């Protein structure tokens, strides 16, 4: 159901393009099969396709005015990235809280995550999440609001539950959306779940089938949970892109990872020739996040397809390693190919960026330097968020020259 190759992702997007003009009208409807939204997020998460590519094809097919809602939603992804890149301590704080809270999570967390909460529609969403690895945006909002404001459970444990199961599980979009629902992102603003809202947007037959326990969501019960105490999270500058890859010490290799599986489209790599490309799926890293089997398989097929395609593009050797710790695995690979330099796309704030110091040290011990590249899209947009989404959107719209039309 969710594309696992670049080709399938591009096909999915092309097939969705004609419906993009209807997106603003229907995108909030939760109906089985989810025909009104693209369901491209698992592919975007791995960057099997890039935000830049889908924006370009969208605006080549339609005038901005007729698809602006969809453009905005795509830029929400970049907005969350921009926020977390500039405040990575939010991510570290959240992970530390998950580690502290998880052992004492309690029976209510256990029954909700086992789809036995007694609120049938939420149990339906839980089963959909576990069985498919995906949820509609509205279902995510309702579920998170119910978890935080009705069940009064810690937002961090809910975000962790999503991150483990969502095929698009993303450190920025997921963590910061949960914080937004909780009222921690925009001071004074939280998102509440109301029965009337579910009745308006969920397919009537689906809701009728899962009506048990709905009274827990009656409108007159909606009340925001108190905000938890937190430290201040400082704003930090986005790490700059590294050297011009035109001057790479030879021989060099490409480390391919799940934050960017369309490396061959990076304009600065055109015409260059790595000796080898490698992707490593680190079992210890996946285990430390307790990723679901479904999520793990999605990542594995994405990485395998990515490294195979990218190596074919550059006509170099492809290596796919399943299991070893990232740093040790990359050091062994660099040694085997006698590399001087390893080039990669700079990972975003999250698990891979947390691994970078260890990767850098392990490569350095082999006499190998690590160079991180950044896409022009990221270099331009990641520093732009400074407050809410709409000022960011205005700046992004100008920086990307969205009003100028195709070409
Ligand atoms: C509590 C919560 C947790 C979330 N966790 C994640 C997550 O881990 N990963 C993730 O990619 N998205 C997350 N989202 C955002 C959003 O729900 C999904 O991106 C969207 O539902 C994906 O479906 P789609 O591909 O059909 O999107 P479409 O509606 O077709 O939109 C196209 C693309 O735009 C981006 N997009 C759309 N809406 C949003 C949004 N609200 N925020 C950020 N990007 C958006 C996505 O990349 C999406 O693929 C979360 C939202 C909430 C409320």
Short mmCIF file of C-alpha atoms in Angstrom, two decimals, residues 118-122 125 146 150 193-196 198-199 202 206-219 221:
data_model
loop_
_atom_site.label_atom_id
_atom_site.label_comp_id
_atom_site.label_asym_id
_atom_site.label_seq_id
_atom_site.Cartn_x
_atom_site.Cartn_y
_atom_site.Cartn_z
CA UNK A 118 -12.89 0.69 25.24
CA UNK A 119 -13.14 3.73 22.93
CA UNK A 120 -13.79 1.70 19.81
CA UNK A 121 -12.83 4.31 17.20
CA UNK A 122 -9.47 4.91 18.90
CA UNK A 125 -6.98 3.67 14.75
CA UNK A 146 -7.34 11.88 23.28
CA UNK A 150 -8.65 12.91 27.80
CA UNK A 193 -10.66 16.15 20.35
CA UNK A 194 -14.42 16.63 20.04
CA UNK A 195 -17.05 14.03 19.16
CA UNK A 196 -18.79 16.46 16.78
CA UNK A 198 -15.27 13.00 14.42
CA UNK A 199 -18.93 12.83 13.35
CA UNK A 202 -15.27 10.15 9.65
CA UNK A 206 -17.04 3.39 9.83
CA UNK A 207 -17.98 5.48 12.85
CA UNK A 208 -21.27 3.61 13.35
CA UNK A 209 -19.34 0.35 13.40
CA UNK A 210 -16.97 1.74 16.05
CA UNK A 211 -19.28 3.86 18.18
CA UNK A 212 -18.71 2.21 21.58
CA UNK A 213 -17.21 4.57 24.16
CA UNK A 214 -17.66 7.69 22.01
CA UNK A 215 -19.24 9.56 24.94
CA UNK A 216 -15.70 9.90 26.40
CA UNK A 217 -15.18 12.43 23.57
CA UNK A 218 -18.38 14.43 24.06
CA UNK A 219 -17.76 18.09 23.20
CA UNK A 221 -15.84 17.23 28.17
#
